[in-house]
PDB file of C-alpha atoms in Angstrom:
ATOM      1  CA  UNK A   1      -9.653   1.877  13.450  1.00 54.00           C
ATOM      2  CA  UNK A   2      -9.337   4.329  10.493  1.00 55.00           C
ATOM      3  CA  UNK A   3      -9.526   7.352  12.524  1.00 67.00           C
ATOM      4  CA  UNK A   4      -8.567   6.164  15.772  1.00 72.00           C
ATOM      5  CA  UNK A   5      -4.960   5.001  15.110  1.00 67.00           C
ATOM      6  CA  UNK A   6      -4.049   8.159  13.062  1.00 72.00           C
ATOM      7  CA  UNK A   7      -5.638  10.148  15.952  1.00 80.00           C
ATOM      8  CA  UNK A   8      -4.096   8.729  18.892  1.00 80.00           C
ATOM      9  CA  UNK A   9      -0.723   9.526  16.948  1.00 76.00           C
ATOM     10  CA  UNK A  10      -1.332  12.922  16.341  1.00 81.00           C
ATOM     11  CA  UNK A  11      -2.484  13.342  20.087  1.00 86.00           C
ATOM     12  CA  UNK A  12       1.126  11.652  21.070  1.00 84.00           C
ATOM     13  CA  UNK A  13       2.710  14.206  19.031  1.00 81.00           C
ATOM     14  CA  UNK A  14       1.032  17.536  20.014  1.00 86.00           C
ATOM     15  CA  UNK A  15       1.067  16.752  24.007  1.00 88.00           C
ATOM     16  CA  UNK A  16       4.216  14.754  23.834  1.00 86.00           C
ATOM     17  CA  UNK A  17       5.638  16.796  26.667  1.00 86.00           C
ATOM     18  CA  UNK A  18       2.524  15.923  29.040  1.00 90.00           C
ATOM     19  CA  UNK A  19       2.592  12.506  28.026  1.00 89.00           C
ATOM     20  CA  UNK A  20       6.221  11.481  27.951  1.00 85.00           C
ATOM     21  CA  UNK A  21       6.327  10.568  31.817  1.00 89.00           C
ATOM     22  CA  UNK A  22       3.526   7.961  31.067  1.00 90.00           C
ATOM     23  CA  UNK A  23       5.717   6.081  28.712  1.00 83.00           C
ATOM     24  CA  UNK A  24       6.852   3.506  31.173  1.00 84.00           C
ATOM     25  CA  UNK A  25       3.356   2.281  31.383  1.00 87.00           C
ATOM     26  CA  UNK A  26       3.143   0.875  27.698  1.00 82.00           C
ATOM     27  CA  UNK A  27       4.055  -2.595  28.476  1.00 80.00           C
ATOM     28  CA  UNK A  28       1.338  -3.079  31.230  1.00 85.00           C
ATOM     29  CA  UNK A  29      -1.097  -1.582  29.079  1.00 85.00           C
ATOM     30  CA  UNK A  30       0.122  -4.099  26.098  1.00 79.00           C
ATOM     31  CA  UNK A  31      -0.154  -6.870  28.436  1.00 83.00           C
ATOM     32  CA  UNK A  32      -3.661  -5.760  29.220  1.00 85.00           C
ATOM     33  CA  UNK A  33      -4.794  -5.854  25.633  1.00 79.00           C
ATOM     34  CA  UNK A  34      -3.125  -9.280  25.038  1.00 77.00           C
ATOM     35  CA  UNK A  35      -4.895 -10.620  27.925  1.00 84.00           C
ATOM     36  CA  UNK A  36      -8.363  -9.722  26.069  1.00 82.00           C
ATOM     37  CA  UNK A  37      -7.481 -11.283  22.996  1.00 73.00           C
ATOM     38  CA  UNK A  38      -6.124 -14.766  24.769  1.00 77.00           C
ATOM     39  CA  UNK A  39      -9.454 -15.134  26.832  1.00 82.00           C
ATOM     40  CA  UNK A  40     -11.269 -15.801  23.389  1.00 76.00           C
ATOM     41  CA  UNK A  41      -8.670 -18.755  22.873  1.00 75.00           C
ATOM     42  CA  UNK A  42      -8.857 -22.205  24.392  1.00 79.00           C
ATOM     43  CA  UNK A  43      -6.977 -25.227  24.288  1.00 80.00           C
ATOM     44  CA  UNK A  44      -9.399 -26.634  21.664  1.00 79.00           C
ATOM     45  CA  UNK A  45      -8.501 -23.626  19.113  1.00 72.00           C
ATOM     46  CA  UNK A  46      -4.877 -24.453  19.939  1.00 72.00           C
ATOM     47  CA  UNK A  47      -5.275 -28.251  18.944  1.00 77.00           C
ATOM     48  CA  UNK A  48      -7.123 -27.250  15.295  1.00 70.00           C
ATOM     49  CA  UNK A  49      -3.769 -25.762  14.590  1.00 69.00           C
ATOM     50  CA  UNK A  50      -1.679 -28.693  15.789  1.00 73.00           C
ATOM     51  CA  UNK A  51      -3.929 -30.633  13.454  1.00 77.00           C
ATOM     52  CA  UNK A  52      -2.686 -28.640  10.619  1.00 73.00           C
ATOM     53  CA  UNK A  53       0.674 -27.589  11.496  1.00 85.00           C
ATOM     54  CA  UNK A  54       1.999 -27.203   7.697  1.00 90.00           C
ATOM     55  CA  UNK A  55      -0.156 -24.126   7.235  1.00 92.00           C
ATOM     56  CA  UNK A  56       1.011 -22.851  10.440  1.00 91.00           C
ATOM     57  CA  UNK A  57       4.808 -23.525   9.639  1.00 92.00           C
ATOM     58  CA  UNK A  58       4.104 -22.227   6.063  1.00 95.00           C
ATOM     59  CA  UNK A  59       2.824 -18.824   7.490  1.00 95.00           C
ATOM     60  CA  UNK A  60       5.650 -18.399   9.999  1.00 94.00           C
ATOM     61  CA  UNK A  61       8.165 -19.285   7.135  1.00 95.00           C
ATOM     62  CA  UNK A  62       6.498 -16.398   5.114  1.00 96.00           C
ATOM     63  CA  UNK A  63       6.106 -13.837   7.615  1.00 95.00           C
ATOM     64  CA  UNK A  64       9.591 -14.384   9.356  1.00 94.00           C
ATOM     65  CA  UNK A  65      12.015 -15.755   7.281  1.00 94.00           C
ATOM     66  CA  UNK A  66      11.042 -14.646   3.526  1.00 96.00           C
ATOM     67  CA  UNK A  67       9.399 -11.180   4.583  1.00 96.00           C
ATOM     68  CA  UNK A  68      12.186  -9.719   6.748  1.00 95.00           C
ATOM     69  CA  UNK A  69      14.411 -10.668   3.848  1.00 96.00           C
ATOM     70  CA  UNK A  70      12.866  -8.659   1.282  1.00 96.00           C
ATOM     71  CA  UNK A  71      12.462  -5.794   3.723  1.00 96.00           C
ATOM     72  CA  UNK A  72      16.204  -5.923   4.612  1.00 95.00           C
ATOM     73  CA  UNK A  73      16.817  -5.830   0.844  1.00 96.00           C
ATOM     74  CA  UNK A  74      14.783  -3.129  -0.075  1.00 96.00           C
ATOM     75  CA  UNK A  75      15.579  -1.033   2.769  1.00 95.00           C
ATOM     76  CA  UNK A  76      19.347  -1.534   2.770  1.00 95.00           C
ATOM     77  CA  UNK A  77      19.360  -0.840  -0.955  1.00 95.00           C
ATOM     78  CA  UNK A  78      17.554   2.780  -0.312  1.00 93.00           C
ATOM     79  CA  UNK A  79      19.243   3.674   3.226  1.00 92.00           C
ATOM     80  CA  UNK A  80      22.368   1.653   3.465  1.00 90.00           C
ATOM     81  CA  UNK A  81      22.722  -1.395   5.591  1.00 87.00           C
ATOM     82  CA  UNK A  82      23.554   0.159   9.079  1.00 86.00           C
ATOM     83  CA  UNK A  83      20.684   2.781   8.792  1.00 89.00           C
ATOM     84  CA  UNK A  84      17.976   2.454  11.814  1.00 88.00           C
ATOM     85  CA  UNK A  85      15.335   2.616   9.274  1.00 91.00           C
ATOM     86  CA  UNK A  86      16.725  -0.864   8.136  1.00 93.00           C
ATOM     87  CA  UNK A  87      16.070  -2.138  11.522  1.00 89.00           C
ATOM     88  CA  UNK A  88      12.569  -0.632  11.617  1.00 90.00           C
ATOM     89  CA  UNK A  89      11.717  -2.401   8.376  1.00 94.00           C
ATOM     90  CA  UNK A  90      12.904  -5.651   9.367  1.00 93.00           C
ATOM     91  CA  UNK A  91      11.509  -5.270  12.885  1.00 90.00           C
ATOM     92  CA  UNK A  92       8.177  -4.587  11.590  1.00 90.00           C
ATOM     93  CA  UNK A  93       8.014  -8.160   9.754  1.00 93.00           C
ATOM     94  CA  UNK A  94       9.664 -10.328  12.743  1.00 91.00           C
ATOM     95  CA  UNK A  95       7.105  -9.054  14.997  1.00 88.00           C
ATOM     96  CA  UNK A  96       4.427 -11.746  15.671  1.00 87.00           C
ATOM     97  CA  UNK A  97       1.056 -11.649  13.863  1.00 89.00           C
ATOM     98  CA  UNK A  98      -1.603  -8.774  14.798  1.00 79.00           C
ATOM     99  CA  UNK A  99      -4.397  -9.227  17.105  1.00 72.00           C
ATOM    100  CA  UNK A 100      -6.841  -7.380  14.662  1.00 70.00           C
ATOM    101  CA  UNK A 101      -6.018  -9.554  11.856  1.00 81.00           C
ATOM    102  CA  UNK A 102      -8.820 -12.106  13.825  1.00 74.00           C
ATOM    103  CA  UNK A 103     -11.384  -9.322  12.870  1.00 70.00           C
ATOM    104  CA  UNK A 104     -10.767  -8.952   9.257  1.00 80.00           C
ATOM    105  CA  UNK A 105     -10.125 -12.779   8.915  1.00 84.00           C
ATOM    106  CA  UNK A 106     -13.764 -13.185  10.277  1.00 75.00           C
ATOM    107  CA  UNK A 107     -14.743 -10.529   7.830  1.00 77.00           C
ATOM    108  CA  UNK A 108     -13.429 -11.948   4.690  1.00 83.00           C
ATOM    109  CA  UNK A 109     -14.573 -15.683   5.360  1.00 82.00           C
ATOM    110  CA  UNK A 110     -11.239 -16.971   6.803  1.00 84.00           C
ATOM    111  CA  UNK A 111     -10.602 -19.368   9.742  1.00 83.00           C
ATOM    112  CA  UNK A 112     -11.077 -17.569  12.981  1.00 76.00           C
ATOM    113  CA  UNK A 113      -9.974 -20.832  15.106  1.00 78.00           C
ATOM    114  CA  UNK A 114      -7.110 -20.852  12.747  1.00 84.00           C
ATOM    115  CA  UNK A 115      -6.074 -17.267  12.880  1.00 84.00           C
ATOM    116  CA  UNK A 116      -6.573 -17.145  16.609  1.00 77.00           C
ATOM    117  CA  UNK A 117      -4.285 -20.050  17.328  1.00 80.00           C
ATOM    118  CA  UNK A 118      -1.712 -18.683  15.103  1.00 85.00           C
ATOM    119  CA  UNK A 119      -1.260 -15.270  16.647  1.00 81.00           C
ATOM    120  CA  UNK A 120      -1.458 -17.086  20.609  1.00 77.00           C
ATOM    121  CA  UNK A 121       1.365 -19.605  19.310  1.00 82.00           C
ATOM    122  CA  UNK A 122       3.258 -16.887  17.443  1.00 86.00           C
ATOM    123  CA  UNK A 123       3.227 -14.562  20.306  1.00 80.00           C
ATOM    124  CA  UNK A 124       4.415 -17.317  22.418  1.00 79.00           C
ATOM    125  CA  UNK A 125       7.322 -18.039  20.252  1.00 84.00           C
ATOM    126  CA  UNK A 126       8.065 -14.288  19.801  1.00 82.00           C
ATOM    127  CA  UNK A 127      10.547 -13.985  22.790  1.00 79.00           C
ATOM    128  CA  UNK A 128      12.864 -16.299  21.026  1.00 82.00           C
ATOM    129  CA  UNK A 129      11.981 -15.460  17.159  1.00 86.00           C
ATOM    130  CA  UNK A 130      12.526 -11.659  17.455  1.00 85.00           C
ATOM    131  CA  UNK A 131      15.894 -11.321  19.017  1.00 82.00           C
ATOM    132  CA  UNK A 132      17.446 -14.258  16.755  1.00 85.00           C
ATOM    133  CA  UNK A 133      15.815 -12.570  13.772  1.00 87.00           C
ATOM    134  CA  UNK A 134      17.497  -9.090  14.952  1.00 84.00           C
ATOM    135  CA  UNK A 135      20.697 -10.972  15.770  1.00 83.00           C
ATOM    136  CA  UNK A 136      20.858 -13.005  12.715  1.00 86.00           C
ATOM    137  CA  UNK A 137      20.352 -10.280  10.341  1.00 86.00           C
ATOM    138  CA  UNK A 138      22.213  -7.559  12.449  1.00 81.00           C
ATOM    139  CA  UNK A 139      24.904  -9.407  14.479  1.00 70.00           C
ATOM    140  CA  UNK A 140      27.438  -6.812  14.334  1.00 47.00           C
ATOM    141  CA  UNK A 141      25.204  -3.696  13.533  1.00 48.00           C
ATOM    142  CA  UNK A 142      22.834  -3.937  16.603  1.00 53.00           C
ATOM    143  CA  UNK A 143      23.287  -4.254  20.360  1.00 53.00           C
ATOM    144  CA  UNK A 144      20.455  -5.271  21.985  1.00 56.00           C
ATOM    145  CA  UNK A 145      19.877  -6.690  25.609  1.00 62.00           C
ATOM    146  CA  UNK A 146      18.767 -10.111  24.266  1.00 65.00           C
ATOM    147  CA  UNK A 147      17.706 -11.170  27.476  1.00 71.00           C
ATOM    148  CA  UNK A 148      15.971  -8.126  28.895  1.00 72.00           C
ATOM    149  CA  UNK A 149      14.041  -8.364  25.491  1.00 68.00           C
ATOM    150  CA  UNK A 150      12.879 -12.085  26.069  1.00 72.00           C
ATOM    151  CA  UNK A 151      11.847 -10.993  29.333  1.00 76.00           C
ATOM    152  CA  UNK A 152       9.713  -8.037  28.192  1.00 76.00           C
ATOM    153  CA  UNK A 153       8.025 -10.386  25.521  1.00 73.00           C
ATOM    154  CA  UNK A 154       7.115 -12.705  28.142  1.00 78.00           C
ATOM    155  CA  UNK A 155       5.651 -10.044  30.442  1.00 80.00           C
ATOM    156  CA  UNK A 156       3.821  -8.248  27.689  1.00 79.00           C
ATOM    157  CA  UNK A 157       3.004 -11.113  25.446  1.00 76.00           C
ATOM    158  CA  UNK A 158       3.429 -14.799  27.055  1.00 79.00           C
ATOM    159  CA  UNK A 159       2.261 -14.403  30.552  1.00 86.00           C
ATOM    160  CA  UNK A 160      -0.885 -12.792  29.596  1.00 86.00           C
ATOM    161  CA  UNK A 161      -1.742 -15.112  26.568  1.00 81.00           C
ATOM    162  CA  UNK A 162      -1.154 -17.768  29.247  1.00 85.00           C
ATOM    163  CA  UNK A 163      -3.217 -16.420  31.735  1.00 89.00           C
ATOM    164  CA  UNK A 164      -6.090 -15.599  29.445  1.00 87.00           C
ATOM    165  CA  UNK A 165      -6.294 -19.238  27.883  1.00 86.00           C
ATOM    166  CA  UNK A 166      -6.328 -20.458  31.313  1.00 90.00           C
ATOM    167  CA  UNK A 167      -9.550 -18.320  32.267  1.00 91.00           C
ATOM    168  CA  UNK A 168     -11.060 -19.529  28.783  1.00 90.00           C
ATOM    169  CA  UNK A 169     -10.490 -23.051  29.938  1.00 90.00           C
ATOM    170  CA  UNK A 170     -11.811 -22.943  33.641  1.00 90.00           C
ATOM    171  CA  UNK A 171     -14.703 -20.613  32.695  1.00 91.00           C
ATOM    172  CA  UNK A 172     -15.555 -23.242  29.725  1.00 86.00           C
ATOM    173  CA  UNK A 173     -15.420 -20.545  27.065  1.00 82.00           C
ATOM    174  CA  UNK A 174     -18.057 -18.448  29.224  1.00 86.00           C
ATOM    175  CA  UNK A 175     -15.536 -15.669  30.337  1.00 87.00           C
ATOM    176  CA  UNK A 176     -15.407 -13.581  26.976  1.00 82.00           C
ATOM    177  CA  UNK A 177     -19.277 -13.090  26.574  1.00 84.00           C
ATOM    178  CA  UNK A 178     -19.235 -12.214  30.382  1.00 88.00           C
ATOM    179  CA  UNK A 179     -16.608  -9.486  30.432  1.00 87.00           C
ATOM    180  CA  UNK A 180     -17.010  -8.201  27.353  1.00 83.00           C
ATOM    181  CA  UNK A 181     -19.088  -4.796  27.888  1.00 87.00           C
ATOM    182  CA  UNK A 182     -16.175  -3.370  29.947  1.00 89.00           C
ATOM    183  CA  UNK A 183     -13.127  -5.636  28.549  1.00 85.00           C
ATOM    184  CA  UNK A 184     -13.433  -4.849  25.051  1.00 81.00           C
ATOM    185  CA  UNK A 185     -14.005  -1.094  25.175  1.00 87.00           C
ATOM    186  CA  UNK A 186     -11.054  -0.887  27.930  1.00 88.00           C
ATOM    187  CA  UNK A 187      -8.805  -2.916  25.652  1.00 83.00           C
ATOM    188  CA  UNK A 188      -9.187  -0.272  22.634  1.00 80.00           C
ATOM    189  CA  UNK A 189      -8.753   2.621  24.965  1.00 87.00           C
ATOM    190  CA  UNK A 190      -5.348   0.797  26.462  1.00 86.00           C
ATOM    191  CA  UNK A 191      -4.474   0.535  22.410  1.00 78.00           C
ATOM    192  CA  UNK A 192      -5.008   3.799  21.629  1.00 82.00           C
ATOM    193  CA  UNK A 193      -3.183   4.521  24.785  1.00 86.00           C
ATOM    194  CA  UNK A 194       0.228   2.713  23.742  1.00 80.00           C
ATOM    195  CA  UNK A 195      -0.250   4.253  20.147  1.00 76.00           C
ATOM    196  CA  UNK A 196      -0.242   7.539  21.684  1.00 84.00           C
ATOM    197  CA  UNK A 197       2.528   7.382  24.229  1.00 84.00           C
ATOM    198  CA  UNK A 198       5.062   5.586  21.664  1.00 75.00           C
ATOM    199  CA  UNK A 199       4.498   8.802  19.200  1.00 77.00           C
ATOM    200  CA  UNK A 200       4.919  11.026  22.281  1.00 82.00           C
ATOM    201  CA  UNK A 201       8.149   8.783  22.918  1.00 75.00           C
ATOM    202  CA  UNK A 202       9.059   9.645  19.206  1.00 72.00           C
ATOM    203  CA  UNK A 203       8.081  13.259  19.252  1.00 75.00           C
ATOM    204  CA  UNK A 204      11.490  14.844  19.865  1.00 72.00           C
ATOM    205  CA  UNK A 205      13.091  12.959  17.054  1.00 64.00           C
ATOM    206  CA  UNK A 206      10.317  13.836  14.529  1.00 64.00           C
ATOM    207  CA  UNK A 207      12.017  17.258  13.506  1.00 62.00           C
ATOM    208  CA  UNK A 208      14.865  15.374  12.289  1.00 63.00           C
ATOM    209  CA  UNK A 209      12.819  12.888   9.947  1.00 67.00           C
ATOM    210  CA  UNK A 210      11.508  15.607   7.311  1.00 65.00           C
ATOM    211  CA  UNK A 211      13.713  14.770   4.769  1.00 70.00           C
ATOM    212  CA  UNK A 212      13.835  11.056   4.858  1.00 80.00           C
ATOM    213  CA  UNK A 213       9.980  11.133   5.087  1.00 78.00           C
ATOM    214  CA  UNK A 214       9.688  11.131   0.998  1.00 82.00           C
ATOM    215  CA  UNK A 215      11.502   7.589   1.056  1.00 87.00           C
ATOM    216  CA  UNK A 216      10.337   6.251   4.110  1.00 89.00           C
ATOM    217  CA  UNK A 217       6.460   6.483   3.197  1.00 87.00           C
ATOM    218  CA  UNK A 218       6.685   4.999  -0.253  1.00 92.00           C
ATOM    219  CA  UNK A 219       8.812   2.086   0.984  1.00 94.00           C
ATOM    220  CA  UNK A 220       6.461   1.505   3.949  1.00 92.00           C
ATOM    221  CA  UNK A 221       3.298   1.264   1.693  1.00 93.00           C
ATOM    222  CA  UNK A 222       5.235  -0.968  -0.549  1.00 95.00           C
ATOM    223  CA  UNK A 223       6.488  -3.558   2.328  1.00 95.00           C
ATOM    224  CA  UNK A 224       3.271  -3.760   3.890  1.00 94.00           C
ATOM    225  CA  UNK A 225       1.799  -4.554   0.318  1.00 95.00           C
ATOM    226  CA  UNK A 226       4.569  -6.937  -0.232  1.00 96.00           C
ATOM    227  CA  UNK A 227       3.478  -8.656   2.970  1.00 95.00           C
ATOM    228  CA  UNK A 228      -0.120  -9.130   1.705  1.00 95.00           C
ATOM    229  CA  UNK A 229       1.356 -10.265  -1.575  1.00 95.00           C
ATOM    230  CA  UNK A 230       3.481 -12.845  -0.284  1.00 96.00           C
ATOM    231  CA  UNK A 231       0.731 -14.380   2.310  1.00 95.00           C
ATOM    232  CA  UNK A 232      -1.449 -14.429  -0.892  1.00 95.00           C
ATOM    233  CA  UNK A 233       1.015 -16.056  -3.422  1.00 95.00           C
ATOM    234  CA  UNK A 234       2.207 -18.347  -0.650  1.00 95.00           C
ATOM    235  CA  UNK A 235      -0.895 -19.973   0.167  1.00 94.00           C
ATOM    236  CA  UNK A 236      -2.209 -20.356  -3.501  1.00 93.00           C
ATOM    237  CA  UNK A 237      -1.224 -23.840  -3.580  1.00 94.00           C
ATOM    238  CA  UNK A 238      -3.357 -25.039  -1.231  1.00 91.00           C
ATOM    239  CA  UNK A 239      -6.382 -24.394  -3.546  1.00 89.00           C
ATOM    240  CA  UNK A 240      -8.460 -23.440  -0.347  1.00 90.00           C
ATOM    241  CA  UNK A 241     -10.356 -20.046  -0.014  1.00 90.00           C
ATOM    242  CA  UNK A 242     -10.745 -20.413   4.062  1.00 90.00           C
ATOM    243  CA  UNK A 243      -6.797 -20.719   4.168  1.00 92.00           C
ATOM    244  CA  UNK A 244      -6.052 -18.181   1.314  1.00 93.00           C
ATOM    245  CA  UNK A 245      -7.587 -16.027   3.061  1.00 93.00           C
ATOM    246  CA  UNK A 246      -6.360 -16.613   6.547  1.00 93.00           C
ATOM    247  CA  UNK A 247      -2.504 -17.000   5.374  1.00 94.00           C
ATOM    248  CA  UNK A 248      -2.812 -13.623   3.354  1.00 94.00           C
ATOM    249  CA  UNK A 249      -4.048 -11.374   6.292  1.00 94.00           C
ATOM    250  CA  UNK A 250      -1.705 -13.272   8.622  1.00 94.00           C
ATOM    251  CA  UNK A 251       1.632 -12.290   6.418  1.00 94.00           C
ATOM    252  CA  UNK A 252      -0.179  -8.399   5.990  1.00 92.00           C
ATOM    253  CA  UNK A 253      -0.654  -7.771   9.392  1.00 89.00           C
ATOM    254  CA  UNK A 254       1.523  -7.552  12.531  1.00 88.00           C
ATOM    255  CA  UNK A 255       1.530  -6.465  16.224  1.00 80.00           C
ATOM    256  CA  UNK A 256       2.626  -3.050  15.529  1.00 68.00           C
ATOM    257  CA  UNK A 257       2.192  -1.945  18.807  1.00 67.00           C
ATOM    258  CA  UNK A 258       4.183  -4.478  20.449  1.00 75.00           C
ATOM    259  CA  UNK A 259       6.782  -3.391  17.231  1.00 78.00           C
ATOM    260  CA  UNK A 260       6.942   0.271  18.337  1.00 74.00           C
ATOM    261  CA  UNK A 261       7.746  -0.867  21.943  1.00 75.00           C
ATOM    262  CA  UNK A 262      10.736  -3.160  21.021  1.00 79.00           C
ATOM    263  CA  UNK A 263      11.788  -0.633  18.623  1.00 77.00           C
ATOM    264  CA  UNK A 264      11.708   2.188  21.159  1.00 75.00           C
ATOM    265  CA  UNK A 265      13.258  -0.003  24.206  1.00 77.00           C
ATOM    266  CA  UNK A 266      16.196  -1.447  22.240  1.00 77.00           C
ATOM    267  CA  UNK A 267      17.068   0.546  19.117  1.00 78.00           C
ATOM    268  CA  UNK A 268      17.464   4.153  18.031  1.00 77.00           C
ATOM    269  CA  UNK A 269      13.927   5.908  18.124  1.00 78.00           C
ATOM    270  CA  UNK A 270      14.326   6.621  14.246  1.00 82.00           C
ATOM    271  CA  UNK A 271      14.038   2.698  14.121  1.00 84.00           C
ATOM    272  CA  UNK A 272      10.382   3.058  15.253  1.00 81.00           C
ATOM    273  CA  UNK A 273       9.377   5.456  12.306  1.00 84.00           C
ATOM    274  CA  UNK A 274       9.145   2.652   9.775  1.00 87.00           C
ATOM    275  CA  UNK A 275       7.081   0.837  12.358  1.00 84.00           C
ATOM    276  CA  UNK A 276       4.784   3.609  13.467  1.00 76.00           C
ATOM    277  CA  UNK A 277       3.790   4.340   9.524  1.00 80.00           C
ATOM    278  CA  UNK A 278       3.003   0.660   9.148  1.00 81.00           C
ATOM    279  CA  UNK A 279       0.413   1.268  11.968  1.00 69.00           C
ATOM    280  CA  UNK A 280      -1.206   3.803   9.360  1.00 69.00           C
ATOM    281  CA  UNK A 281      -0.811   1.841   6.338  1.00 80.00           C
ATOM    282  CA  UNK A 282      -1.700  -1.964   7.395  1.00 79.00           C
ATOM    283  CA  UNK A 283      -5.160  -1.187   8.302  1.00 72.00           C
ATOM    284  CA  UNK A 284      -6.075   0.712   4.964  1.00 77.00           C
ATOM    285  CA  UNK A 285      -4.405  -1.780   3.152  1.00 85.00           C
ATOM    286  CA  UNK A 286      -6.538  -4.646   5.027  1.00 83.00           C
ATOM    287  CA  UNK A 287      -9.691  -2.599   3.650  1.00 81.00           C
ATOM    288  CA  UNK A 288      -8.369  -3.286   0.149  1.00 86.00           C
ATOM    289  CA  UNK A 289      -7.280  -6.853   0.785  1.00 89.00           C
ATOM    290  CA  UNK A 290     -10.907  -7.388   1.834  1.00 84.00           C
ATOM    291  CA  UNK A 291     -11.926  -5.766  -1.379  1.00 87.00           C
ATOM    292  CA  UNK A 292      -9.560  -7.604  -3.683  1.00 88.00           C
ATOM    293  CA  UNK A 293     -10.633 -11.277  -1.909  1.00 88.00           C
ATOM    294  CA  UNK A 294     -14.303 -10.084  -2.276  1.00 84.00           C
ATOM    295  CA  UNK A 295     -13.476  -9.557  -6.337  1.00 86.00           C
ATOM    296  CA  UNK A 296     -11.907 -12.793  -6.909  1.00 83.00           C
ATOM    297  CA  UNK A 297     -14.288 -14.900  -4.691  1.00 77.00           C
ATOM    298  CA  UNK A 298     -16.964 -13.277  -6.833  1.00 77.00           C
ATOM    299  CA  UNK A 299     -15.423 -13.918  -9.990  1.00 76.00           C
ATOM    300  CA  UNK A 300     -14.538 -17.631  -9.138  1.00 70.00           C
ATOM    301  CA  UNK A 301     -18.251 -18.095  -7.906  1.00 62.00           C
ATOM    302  CA  UNK A 302     -19.425 -16.765 -11.421  1.00 63.00           C
ATOM    303  CA  UNK A 303     -17.033 -19.380 -13.113  1.00 60.00           C
ATOM    304  CA  UNK A 304     -18.236 -22.333 -11.375  1.00 57.00           C
ATOM    305  CA  UNK A 305     -21.845 -21.024 -11.945  1.00 52.00           C
TER     306      UNK A 305
END
C-alpha cells in the first residue's frame, strides 16, 4: 500500500484530463470494495461485538466525538473556522473506520473479529453519523444535501455490507476463500481506481494550493498521529493488549476513499485536500504504530519474565 496509493494519486493528477470523465463511476467501484470486505464477516462476528458493546461504544466515542473536536479546534485555529480545510480535517475523523485496519490489527496481535465487526457496524451507522457530525459542527457554514448524502452512503457502504454478510451466511463462511483469487486483486484495482479518479477530480484546484501546503501537511501528520494516540490512551484502562491494539488502530485509520468521495461530492474540492493527505500519512504511521506496539509488548514480556 506504501507505493500503490501515492502512485495512484500521482497518476490521477498527471492524467486528470483523460480520467475526469470516469469520476461518476467512483461510488460503484467503492461499493465493490465494501462488498469484498463484508463477505469475510458473518453474524457470529457481529455477535462477538454485541457481547462487548462497551469496547465498541467507547471506540466510537474516541473516533467520532473526541477526534472531530480536536480536528476542529486545531484546524480552525490555523485556518479560521470558515475554511474548507477545516471541513476536510473534521470529515477525516467522522468517516467510518478503515477497511485496511483489519490487516494491521491481524499483524499486530489484535482481535480481527472485533475489528471486522466494528468496521461493519460503524459503516452501517455512517449515513446517520457523518451528516449529523457535519451538521453539529458546521450548521451555519456548510450547506450539504443530507438526504442525498445518506442515500449515497447506503449505496456505497450499507447495501454492499448487508449483501456481503448475507453471502457469508448462505455459504457458511466458504465464499471468501472461493472468490478470493479473483475478488481480492479486483478489489485492490478498484481501490486504486477510486484514489486515481478522485485525484483527477481534485487536480484543477491543485495549483491554488501551493501556498497552503506548508501548513496543511504538518497538521495532517499531527492529526493522524493524534488519532492513533487518542485510541491508544483511551484503551489503556482496559489493561488488555488485544483491545489496546484493536482500539488504537481503529482510532488511527479511517475509510479515506469514502472521505474523498464525500468531500468532493458535497463540499468544496479544497475540503478533499486534508483527506487526500491523510491517505498518504495513515499507512506509514500504521507501520510506525506497529513498531511502537511491538516494542512496548516486548518490554512488558521482558518485565514479566
